[in-house]
Amino acid sequence: MSAVQRANTWEISDSENESDEIKPSSCVILDQDASINESNTSPSARAEEDGADGVKISSKRRRRTREEEELQTRKAARDKRREEKEKLKEKKLQEQQRRKEAAERLNLLKPENFIKSLTAHIHAVLLKDAGCDVLLRTLDGFQWRNRIENQGLTNSISWTRQALQVTSSSDCCFCTLEAEDEAENGVIEEDQVLMVISHDEFEDMVMSHKTVTNQSLLVHLQLYWNVAVHFLFGWQEVTDHVVALTKALSKRPYKVLCSDPDLGFCMDGSWSAGVRVDRDGRGLAQVWTRQIQQLNRVSPAMAKAVTSAYPSPSLLLKAYEELPSEEERRRLLADLTVVGGAKERRVGPELAGRIHRLLTSQNPHLLLD
């Protein structure tokens, strides 16, 4: 019985081995079933799966396209900002160059610089008089250019000047008050001619006017022929008159520029730099003085007389308010004394009225002159 029982035990172990051998085959069958299931899948199901994959791919493409558009938009905006920045920088450089050229032109038109371009032409006949040496020595002492010539009007002294130039990055800009066609070889003739003659020669020239007085004749010459006659004694007075005329010619272009109504501030040092005002108020008095100088035909001495009496616009406005009548307000500054010059001068009612209109008028289109 026991032997039979052992045999049964071994049979059980054999069956276990057989079951182990069957397991791999069952796995193969499962794989085969899966392949069969795949082969048995309908075309519509495969199409649905392919469609799902296509949706995923298209969504990725849309997302990528949207990102590319955003990148392009940001790049375009960045390029536009860069271009605007470059244009602004170029415009700023051009403005700086324009201000620099304007400052150079103004500097050349200042009397102390403009007089260097003037040349006094002295007729050779005047050298026959020994007293003419005083004139030549004086001109050489000032280091002014002069030439001795046989051309032109006899016994005359005339002036010419070089056409001033301001060199820019592009071309040369002529800084002349006349048209360019009036300049011959860069030389411009001034309209002032001084003729030096003796008293006897002058009487010989006006013998036909014995019926009129000398004073009437001088007025006639000045009004109808633009000829001014000065009676001088000796070459020293002639020399002083020539020096005064030369200085007046050197100041004329700057005065014409200052009286130009299209220009604002045209005072010394204010063309490009202006007036510096500190936080403590230093510099405001100079600004107030230059504000008065903006008006036409106002010299620095006249502006200084006004700002010395009333150091600020508010003080002047307060003084206007204290006066009872409009006429008294207009004439408030008329009697202020202008310091400087050989003769005593006053501000005058004309400038006083213009300053009053400047500070009290409510009409922005009102002409002060």
mmCIF file of C-alpha atoms in Angstrom, residues 21-164:
data_model
loop_
_atom_site.group_PDB
_atom_site.id
_atom_site.type_symbol
_atom_site.label_atom_id
_atom_site.label_comp_id
_atom_site.label_asym_id
_atom_site.label_seq_id
_atom_site.Cartn_x
_atom_site.Cartn_y
_atom_site.Cartn_z
ATOM 1 C CA GLU A 21 5.532 22.714 -19.892
ATOM 2 C CA ILE A 22 2.019 23.813 -20.940
ATOM 3 C CA LYS A 23 2.371 27.412 -19.550
ATOM 4 C CA PRO A 24 4.601 28.754 -22.323
ATOM 5 C CA SER A 25 2.246 27.388 -24.917
ATOM 6 C CA SER A 26 -0.627 29.210 -23.207
ATOM 7 C CA CYS A 27 1.376 32.449 -23.455
ATOM 8 C CA VAL A 28 1.934 31.868 -27.141
ATOM 9 C CA ILE A 29 -1.743 31.376 -27.562
ATOM 10 C CA LEU A 30 -2.410 34.713 -25.870
ATOM 11 C CA ASP A 31 -0.026 36.441 -28.233
ATOM 12 C CA GLN A 32 -1.658 34.780 -31.122
ATOM 13 C CA ASP A 33 -5.044 35.902 -29.812
ATOM 14 C CA ALA A 34 -3.776 39.491 -29.595
ATOM 15 C CA SER A 35 -2.495 39.357 -33.158
ATOM 16 C CA ILE A 36 -5.772 37.844 -34.230
ATOM 17 C CA ASN A 37 -7.640 40.626 -32.447
ATOM 18 C CA GLU A 38 -5.516 43.168 -34.236
ATOM 19 C CA SER A 39 -6.134 41.518 -37.580
ATOM 20 C CA ASN A 40 -9.825 41.354 -36.789
ATOM 21 C CA THR A 41 -9.994 45.103 -35.934
ATOM 22 C CA SER A 42 -12.341 46.968 -38.274
ATOM 23 C CA PRO A 43 -11.045 49.734 -40.654
ATOM 24 C CA SER A 44 -13.323 52.284 -38.992
ATOM 25 C CA ALA A 45 -11.666 51.693 -35.634
ATOM 26 C CA ARG A 46 -8.230 52.104 -37.183
ATOM 27 C CA ALA A 47 -9.419 55.296 -38.864
ATOM 28 C CA GLU A 48 -10.620 56.652 -35.529
ATOM 29 C CA GLU A 49 -7.258 55.900 -33.955
ATOM 30 C CA ASP A 50 -5.430 57.555 -36.873
ATOM 31 C CA GLY A 51 -7.762 60.547 -36.603
ATOM 32 C CA ALA A 52 -6.976 60.929 -32.916
ATOM 33 C CA ASP A 53 -3.273 60.884 -33.699
ATOM 34 C CA GLY A 54 -3.847 63.489 -36.437
ATOM 35 C CA VAL A 55 -5.718 65.760 -34.021
ATOM 36 C CA LYS A 56 -2.837 65.566 -31.599
ATOM 37 C CA ILE A 57 -0.330 66.401 -34.353
ATOM 38 C CA SER A 58 -2.437 69.301 -35.728
ATOM 39 C CA SER A 59 -2.864 70.779 -32.236
ATOM 40 C CA LYS A 60 0.891 70.669 -31.801
ATOM 41 C CA ARG A 61 1.332 72.340 -35.169
ATOM 42 C CA ARG A 62 -1.169 75.066 -34.264
ATOM 43 C CA ARG A 63 0.584 75.634 -30.970
ATOM 44 C CA ARG A 64 3.947 75.803 -32.739
ATOM 45 C CA THR A 65 2.555 78.174 -35.399
ATOM 46 C CA ARG A 66 1.075 80.445 -32.729
ATOM 47 C CA GLU A 67 4.400 80.566 -30.912
ATOM 48 C CA GLU A 68 6.190 81.378 -34.165
ATOM 49 C CA GLU A 69 3.741 84.217 -34.854
ATOM 50 C CA GLU A 70 4.271 85.606 -31.369
ATOM 51 C CA LEU A 71 8.039 85.428 -31.858
ATOM 52 C CA GLN A 72 7.755 87.228 -35.180
ATOM 53 C CA THR A 73 5.502 89.879 -33.647
ATOM 54 C CA ARG A 74 7.913 90.477 -30.788
ATOM 55 C CA LYS A 75 10.819 90.610 -33.234
ATOM 56 C CA ALA A 76 9.003 93.136 -35.438
ATOM 57 C CA ALA A 77 8.184 95.288 -32.404
ATOM 58 C CA ARG A 78 11.796 95.068 -31.261
ATOM 59 C CA ASP A 79 13.048 96.088 -34.714
ATOM 60 C CA LYS A 80 10.580 98.965 -34.825
ATOM 61 C CA ARG A 81 11.722 100.226 -31.425
ATOM 62 C CA ARG A 82 15.324 99.975 -32.562
ATOM 63 C CA GLU A 83 14.565 101.970 -35.722
ATOM 64 C CA GLU A 84 12.709 104.633 -33.744
ATOM 65 C CA LYS A 85 15.593 104.850 -31.319
ATOM 66 C CA GLU A 86 18.081 105.245 -34.167
ATOM 67 C CA LYS A 87 15.904 107.918 -35.810
ATOM 68 C CA LEU A 88 15.627 109.781 -32.514
ATOM 69 C CA LYS A 89 19.373 109.567 -32.034
ATOM 70 C CA GLU A 90 19.997 110.828 -35.572
ATOM 71 C CA LYS A 91 17.538 113.674 -35.069
ATOM 72 C CA LYS A 92 19.245 114.614 -31.822
ATOM 73 C CA LEU A 93 22.645 114.643 -33.522
ATOM 74 C CA GLN A 94 21.290 116.839 -36.314
ATOM 75 C CA GLU A 95 19.804 119.236 -33.769
ATOM 76 C CA GLN A 96 23.118 119.417 -31.930
ATOM 77 C CA GLN A 97 24.927 120.059 -35.218
ATOM 78 C CA ARG A 98 22.444 122.784 -36.130
ATOM 79 C CA ARG A 99 22.887 124.472 -32.772
ATOM 80 C CA LYS A 100 26.652 124.228 -33.091
ATOM 81 C CA GLU A 101 26.606 125.834 -36.541
ATOM 82 C CA ALA A 102 24.244 128.560 -35.307
ATOM 83 C CA ALA A 103 26.545 129.278 -32.366
ATOM 84 C CA GLU A 104 29.556 129.426 -34.690
ATOM 85 C CA ARG A 105 27.754 131.815 -37.017
ATOM 86 C CA LEU A 106 26.710 134.034 -34.143
ATOM 87 C CA ASN A 107 30.264 134.019 -32.829
ATOM 88 C CA LEU A 108 31.601 135.101 -36.227
ATOM 89 C CA LEU A 109 29.102 137.962 -36.374
ATOM 90 C CA LYS A 110 30.173 139.392 -33.035
ATOM 91 C CA PRO A 111 31.898 142.765 -33.493
ATOM 92 C CA GLU A 112 35.231 141.661 -32.034
ATOM 93 C CA ASN A 113 35.409 138.822 -34.571
ATOM 94 C CA PHE A 114 33.657 140.462 -37.505
ATOM 95 C CA ILE A 115 36.060 143.411 -37.501
ATOM 96 C CA LYS A 116 38.860 141.010 -38.439
ATOM 97 C CA SER A 117 37.214 140.465 -41.817
ATOM 98 C CA LEU A 118 37.120 144.199 -42.645
ATOM 99 C CA THR A 119 39.757 145.868 -44.813
ATOM 100 C CA ALA A 120 40.209 149.646 -45.076
ATOM 101 C CA HIS A 121 41.178 150.789 -48.589
ATOM 102 C CA ILE A 122 43.047 154.119 -48.512
ATOM 103 C CA HIS A 123 43.581 156.048 -51.726
ATOM 104 C CA ALA A 124 47.233 156.740 -52.489
ATOM 105 C CA VAL A 125 46.631 160.489 -52.954
ATOM 106 C CA LEU A 126 46.009 160.847 -49.215
ATOM 107 C CA LEU A 127 49.583 159.732 -48.517
ATOM 108 C CA LYS A 128 50.862 163.004 -49.984
ATOM 109 C CA ASP A 129 49.780 164.664 -46.770
ATOM 110 C CA ALA A 130 52.284 164.011 -43.989
ATOM 111 C CA GLY A 131 49.506 163.799 -41.402
ATOM 112 C CA CYS A 132 48.226 160.561 -42.938
ATOM 113 C CA ASP A 133 50.909 158.675 -40.996
ATOM 114 C CA VAL A 134 48.749 159.080 -37.879
ATOM 115 C CA LEU A 135 45.962 157.124 -39.564
ATOM 116 C CA LEU A 136 48.261 154.332 -40.754
ATOM 117 C CA ARG A 137 49.923 153.944 -37.347
ATOM 118 C CA THR A 138 46.546 153.791 -35.613
ATOM 119 C CA LEU A 139 45.191 151.118 -37.956
ATOM 120 C CA ASP A 140 48.364 149.067 -37.540
ATOM 121 C CA GLY A 141 48.119 149.470 -33.770
ATOM 122 C CA PHE A 142 44.616 147.966 -33.780
ATOM 123 C CA GLN A 143 45.901 145.228 -36.106
ATOM 124 C CA TRP A 144 43.203 146.065 -38.604
ATOM 125 C CA ARG A 145 43.777 145.207 -42.224
ATOM 126 C CA ASN A 146 44.375 148.145 -44.586
ATOM 127 C CA ARG A 147 45.548 148.593 -48.158
ATOM 128 C CA ILE A 148 46.926 151.505 -50.193
ATOM 129 C CA GLU A 149 45.321 151.680 -53.646
ATOM 130 C CA ASN A 150 45.188 153.975 -56.655
ATOM 131 C CA GLN A 151 41.755 152.742 -57.671
ATOM 132 C CA GLY A 152 38.403 154.128 -56.689
ATOM 133 C CA LEU A 153 37.354 157.619 -55.723
ATOM 134 C CA THR A 154 40.187 160.103 -55.210
ATOM 135 C CA ASN A 155 40.934 161.134 -51.602
ATOM 136 C CA SER A 156 38.604 158.422 -50.349
ATOM 137 C CA ILE A 157 38.659 155.661 -47.740
ATOM 138 C CA SER A 158 36.388 152.671 -48.313
ATOM 139 C CA TRP A 159 35.842 149.296 -46.681
ATOM 140 C CA THR A 160 35.403 145.727 -47.875
ATOM 141 C CA ARG A 161 34.929 142.518 -45.975
ATOM 142 C CA GLN A 162 35.375 138.832 -46.553
ATOM 143 C CA ALA A 163 32.276 136.674 -46.835
ATOM 144 C CA LEU A 164 32.293 134.770 -43.569
#
